[in-house]
Amino acid sequence: VNGVAFTGNPSNAADRRYVVTAQKGEESVVSPESGVLPEKNILTVPLYHIAGLQAVMASIYGWRTLVVQRQFDPKEWMELVLGERVDRAMMVPTMLKQLMDHEEFQDYDLSSLQVITYGAAPMPLEVIRRALVTFPECRFLNAFGQTETASPITMLPPEDHVIPKGLPPEEEERRIKRLSSIGRPLPDVEVRVVDENGNDVPTGEVGEVVARGPRLMKGYWKQDEATDQTMRGGWLYTGDLGYMDEEQY
């Protein structure tokens, strides 16, 4: 799925009782250590956002130390990563760009970073391509979801961020284009792209991204009208536009 995200007013989403287990969606792609090796995750996004909440839950699941930055500042972020030898980070695209654009970026040893998860906004192709060169030893992961889905519903895993040298031009172009994607649906989630009538649109055509699965919300707390608009026929209408290619990206 290739998506374009929109923002709106906050709502009270009533999630299902076993939603905590859904955090394993991320772990199925980037497995945690078993507590044998210490890992540290730096958190720079707000906890009232599902991205921040999931980062906390994934850290607990993975037995990781959580380094919390009150508000993102590129220099302080680099100081924390260097001082704490942080392994993992969750960022939005603007943070990643600010970081690489910082005048003192080259002065910091950030080689401890092993995984960078990004999301919450569309990733410009030029930014992620630059990041792949800047952090050559780091694995990147793009996760797409919203509060209503409780955790990611699609993911672009680390292997889809790898573009080996020497590929045929057509294959290289295909992989580069895929970097602008939010990946494929996770195993326990169904994702479709539909028109205004709820019908599937043809491959490559833009429509609204809808999802269905056991860990999506039941509805908005005491907001029946809003629930009826969002939950239709068992499908959650995300309000985000995107298109799906022939490989389900």
Short mmCIF file of C-alpha atoms in Angstrom, two decimals:
data_model
loop_
_atom_site.label_atom_id
_atom_site.label_comp_id
_atom_site.label_asym_id
_atom_site.label_seq_id
_atom_site.Cartn_x
_atom_site.Cartn_y
_atom_site.Cartn_z
CA VAL A 1 0.00 0.00 0.00
CA ASN A 2 1.22 3.45 -0.84
CA GLY A 3 -0.50 5.84 1.53
CA VAL A 4 -1.06 9.54 2.17
CA ALA A 5 -1.89 10.30 5.82
CA PHE A 6 -4.28 12.92 7.15
CA THR A 7 -4.74 14.23 10.69
CA GLY A 8 -7.90 15.10 12.61
CA ASN A 9 -9.35 15.79 16.03
CA PRO A 10 -8.55 13.30 18.83
CA SER A 11 -11.15 10.63 19.58
CA ASN A 12 -11.63 8.02 22.28
CA ALA A 13 -11.13 4.68 20.57
CA ALA A 14 -12.33 1.62 22.47
CA ASP A 15 -9.79 -1.07 21.67
CA ARG A 16 -10.29 -4.79 22.15
CA ARG A 17 -9.11 -6.35 25.40
CA TYR A 18 -6.25 -8.31 23.82
CA VAL A 19 -4.79 -5.41 21.89
CA VAL A 20 -1.54 -5.56 23.88
CA THR A 21 -0.63 -8.79 22.12
CA ALA A 22 -0.88 -6.98 18.80
CA GLN A 23 2.44 -5.30 19.50
CA LYS A 24 4.03 -8.57 18.38
CA GLY A 25 3.31 -7.36 14.84
CA GLU A 26 6.47 -5.30 14.94
CA GLU A 27 8.42 -7.98 16.74
CA SER A 28 7.59 -10.52 14.04
CA VAL A 29 9.60 -8.38 11.66
CA VAL A 30 12.42 -7.24 13.93
CA SER A 31 12.68 -9.89 16.65
CA PRO A 32 13.67 -8.86 20.18
CA GLU A 33 16.55 -10.39 22.01
CA SER A 34 15.62 -12.60 24.94
CA GLY A 35 16.92 -10.24 27.55
CA VAL A 36 20.39 -11.73 27.20
CA LEU A 37 21.83 -8.75 25.35
CA PRO A 38 20.95 -5.28 26.63
CA GLU A 39 19.13 -3.05 24.17
CA LYS A 40 18.12 0.57 24.41
CA ASN A 41 15.31 2.31 22.56
CA ILE A 42 15.11 6.11 22.34
CA LEU A 43 11.58 7.54 22.34
CA THR A 44 10.98 11.01 20.92
CA VAL A 45 7.29 10.90 19.99
CA PRO A 46 4.40 11.70 22.38
CA LEU A 47 2.85 8.90 24.40
CA TYR A 48 -0.69 10.03 23.59
CA HIS A 49 0.00 8.99 19.99
CA ILE A 50 -0.23 5.31 19.10
CA ALA A 51 3.31 5.43 17.70
CA GLY A 52 4.70 6.46 21.08
CA LEU A 53 2.53 4.04 23.00
CA GLN A 54 3.54 1.15 20.78
CA ALA A 55 7.22 2.03 21.15
CA VAL A 56 6.83 1.73 24.93
CA MET A 57 4.96 -1.57 24.71
CA ALA A 58 7.40 -3.02 22.18
CA SER A 59 10.29 -2.02 24.44
CA ILE A 60 8.70 -3.80 27.38
CA TYR A 61 8.04 -6.85 25.22
CA GLY A 62 11.62 -6.84 23.99
CA TRP A 63 13.17 -6.33 27.46
CA ARG A 64 14.68 -3.03 26.34
CA THR A 65 15.77 0.03 28.27
CA LEU A 66 13.68 3.04 27.23
CA VAL A 67 15.46 6.38 26.84
CA VAL A 68 12.77 9.09 26.80
CA GLN A 69 13.37 12.51 25.28
CA ARG A 70 10.80 15.03 26.52
CA GLN A 71 10.74 16.90 23.21
CA PHE A 72 12.70 16.24 20.05
CA ASP A 73 15.83 18.28 19.61
CA PRO A 74 18.40 16.98 17.09
CA LYS A 75 21.49 17.83 19.14
CA GLU A 76 20.11 16.46 22.40
CA TRP A 77 18.94 13.34 20.52
CA MET A 78 22.47 12.73 19.23
CA GLU A 79 23.90 13.30 22.70
CA LEU A 80 21.50 10.74 24.17
CA VAL A 81 22.21 8.16 21.47
CA LEU A 82 25.95 8.62 21.92
CA GLY A 83 25.89 8.71 25.72
CA GLU A 84 23.47 5.82 26.19
CA ARG A 85 24.67 3.80 23.17
CA VAL A 86 21.11 3.51 21.92
CA ASP A 87 20.29 0.58 19.62
CA ARG A 88 16.81 1.48 18.38
CA ALA A 89 14.94 4.65 17.51
CA MET A 90 11.43 5.55 16.43
CA MET A 91 11.16 8.77 14.39
CA VAL A 92 8.86 10.65 12.09
CA PRO A 93 10.30 11.69 8.70
CA THR A 94 10.78 15.35 9.68
CA MET A 95 12.88 14.31 12.68
CA LEU A 96 15.11 12.16 10.53
CA LYS A 97 15.63 15.01 8.06
CA GLN A 98 16.37 17.54 10.82
CA LEU A 99 18.87 15.13 12.28
CA MET A 100 20.81 14.63 9.05
CA ASP A 101 20.65 18.37 8.26
CA HIS A 102 22.08 19.40 11.63
CA GLU A 103 25.38 21.26 11.36
CA GLU A 104 27.00 19.08 14.04
CA PHE A 105 25.68 15.76 12.73
CA GLN A 106 29.12 14.56 11.60
CA ASP A 107 30.55 15.22 15.06
CA TYR A 108 28.59 12.43 16.74
CA ASP A 109 29.26 8.71 16.68
CA LEU A 110 25.83 7.15 16.15
CA SER A 111 27.14 3.76 15.15
CA SER A 112 25.34 2.04 18.03
CA LEU A 113 22.04 2.41 16.16
CA GLN A 114 20.85 -0.88 14.71
CA VAL A 115 17.18 -0.23 13.93
CA ILE A 116 15.28 2.93 12.97
CA THR A 117 11.51 2.65 12.79
CA TYR A 118 9.68 5.51 11.12
CA GLY A 119 6.08 6.42 10.43
CA ALA A 120 3.22 8.77 11.42
CA ALA A 121 3.67 10.71 8.17
CA PRO A 122 4.64 10.05 4.54
CA MET A 123 8.37 9.52 4.06
CA PRO A 124 9.87 11.59 1.21
CA LEU A 125 11.83 9.31 -1.10
CA GLU A 126 14.88 11.56 -1.07
CA VAL A 127 15.00 11.49 2.75
CA ILE A 128 14.88 7.72 3.15
CA ARG A 129 17.41 7.19 0.34
CA ARG A 130 19.77 9.62 2.04
CA ALA A 131 19.22 7.91 5.39
CA LEU A 132 20.08 4.51 3.93
CA VAL A 133 23.43 5.90 2.81
CA THR A 134 24.01 7.83 6.03
CA PHE A 135 23.26 4.84 8.28
CA PRO A 136 24.56 1.92 6.19
CA GLU A 137 24.66 -0.55 9.11
CA CYS A 138 21.17 0.31 10.33
CA ARG A 139 17.98 -1.60 9.55
CA PHE A 140 14.99 0.57 8.63
CA LEU A 141 11.34 -0.27 9.17
CA ASN A 142 8.26 1.71 8.11
CA ALA A 143 5.06 1.05 10.06
CA PHE A 144 1.58 2.34 9.20
CA GLY A 145 -1.33 2.42 11.60
CA GLN A 146 -3.49 4.70 13.71
CA THR A 147 -5.06 4.75 17.14
CA GLU A 148 -8.12 3.00 15.76
CA THR A 149 -5.99 0.07 14.59
CA ALA A 150 -4.12 -0.12 17.93
CA SER A 151 -0.81 -0.85 16.21
CA PRO A 152 0.56 -1.17 12.65
CA ILE A 153 -1.58 -2.78 9.99
CA THR A 154 1.06 -2.61 7.26
CA MET A 155 4.82 -2.68 7.38
CA LEU A 156 7.78 -2.17 5.08
CA PRO A 157 10.42 -4.43 6.67
CA PRO A 158 14.21 -4.02 6.66
CA GLU A 159 14.74 -6.33 3.68
CA ASP A 160 12.64 -4.02 1.50
CA HIS A 161 15.02 -1.17 2.30
CA VAL A 162 17.98 -3.03 0.83
CA ILE A 163 18.96 -2.12 -2.72
CA PRO A 164 22.02 -4.17 -3.68
CA LYS A 165 24.47 -2.86 -6.23
CA GLY A 166 24.47 -4.41 -9.66
CA LEU A 167 20.73 -4.99 -9.96
CA PRO A 168 19.16 -4.80 -13.41
CA PRO A 169 17.87 -1.24 -13.98
CA GLU A 170 14.23 -2.35 -13.94
CA GLU A 171 14.61 -4.19 -10.63
CA GLU A 172 16.54 -1.31 -9.07
CA GLU A 173 13.81 1.15 -10.11
CA ARG A 174 11.14 -1.14 -8.66
CA ARG A 175 12.92 -1.37 -5.31
CA ILE A 176 13.54 2.35 -5.13
CA LYS A 177 9.89 3.06 -5.84
CA ARG A 178 8.91 0.61 -3.10
CA LEU A 179 10.72 2.80 -0.54
CA SER A 180 7.83 5.26 -0.78
CA SER A 181 5.40 2.49 0.17
CA ILE A 182 4.03 1.71 3.63
CA GLY A 183 4.54 -1.97 2.94
CA ARG A 184 2.20 -4.94 2.95
CA PRO A 185 -0.52 -5.96 5.41
CA LEU A 186 0.55 -7.85 8.51
CA PRO A 187 -0.56 -11.49 8.72
CA ASP A 188 -3.56 -10.92 11.01
CA VAL A 189 -4.94 -7.93 9.11
CA GLU A 190 -6.86 -7.61 5.85
CA VAL A 191 -6.34 -4.38 3.92
CA ARG A 192 -8.22 -3.11 0.88
CA VAL A 193 -8.34 0.10 -1.13
CA VAL A 194 -11.89 1.14 -1.95
CA ASP A 195 -13.91 3.83 -3.69
CA GLU A 196 -16.61 6.04 -2.12
CA ASN A 197 -19.09 3.16 -2.37
CA GLY A 198 -16.85 0.66 -0.60
CA ASN A 199 -15.93 -1.25 -3.75
CA ASP A 200 -12.35 -2.34 -4.44
CA VAL A 201 -10.53 -0.06 -6.85
CA PRO A 202 -8.29 -1.49 -9.60
CA THR A 203 -4.61 -2.11 -8.88
CA GLY A 204 -2.69 1.16 -8.92
CA GLU A 205 -5.77 3.35 -8.51
CA VAL A 206 -6.07 5.67 -5.51
CA GLY A 207 -8.82 5.05 -2.98
CA GLU A 208 -9.42 4.94 0.76
CA VAL A 209 -7.47 2.41 2.80
CA VAL A 210 -9.74 0.16 4.87
CA ALA A 211 -8.79 -2.64 7.23
CA ARG A 212 -10.29 -5.57 9.10
CA GLY A 213 -8.83 -7.75 11.83
CA PRO A 214 -9.26 -9.01 15.40
CA ARG A 215 -7.20 -6.25 17.03
CA LEU A 216 -8.82 -3.21 15.49
CA MET A 217 -11.01 -1.00 17.66
CA LYS A 218 -14.66 -1.83 18.40
CA GLY A 219 -15.69 1.81 18.09
CA TYR A 220 -15.44 5.29 19.57
CA TRP A 221 -16.42 5.57 23.21
CA LYS A 222 -20.00 6.89 23.41
CA GLN A 223 -19.80 8.25 19.86
CA ASP A 224 -22.18 6.03 17.94
CA GLU A 225 -22.46 8.32 14.92
CA ALA A 226 -18.68 8.57 14.53
CA THR A 227 -18.39 4.81 14.98
CA ASP A 228 -20.97 4.17 12.25
CA GLN A 229 -19.04 6.43 9.88
CA THR A 230 -15.72 4.72 10.57
CA MET A 231 -16.78 1.09 11.06
CA ARG A 232 -18.81 -0.13 8.07
CA GLY A 233 -19.61 -3.73 7.39
CA GLY A 234 -16.85 -4.89 9.72
CA TRP A 235 -14.23 -2.74 7.98
CA LEU A 236 -12.43 0.21 9.53
CA TYR A 237 -12.26 3.18 7.17
CA THR A 238 -8.96 4.88 7.95
CA GLY A 239 -9.63 8.16 6.16
CA ASP A 240 -6.24 7.78 4.44
CA LEU A 241 -5.77 7.60 0.70
CA GLY A 242 -3.46 5.16 -0.99
CA TYR A 243 -3.09 2.64 -3.77
CA MET A 244 -1.99 -0.98 -3.92
CA ASP A 245 0.37 -2.43 -6.49
CA GLU A 246 0.36 -5.89 -8.01
CA GLU A 247 2.48 -7.27 -5.14
CA GLN A 248 0.14 -5.95 -2.44
CA TYR A 249 2.45 -3.07 -1.45
#
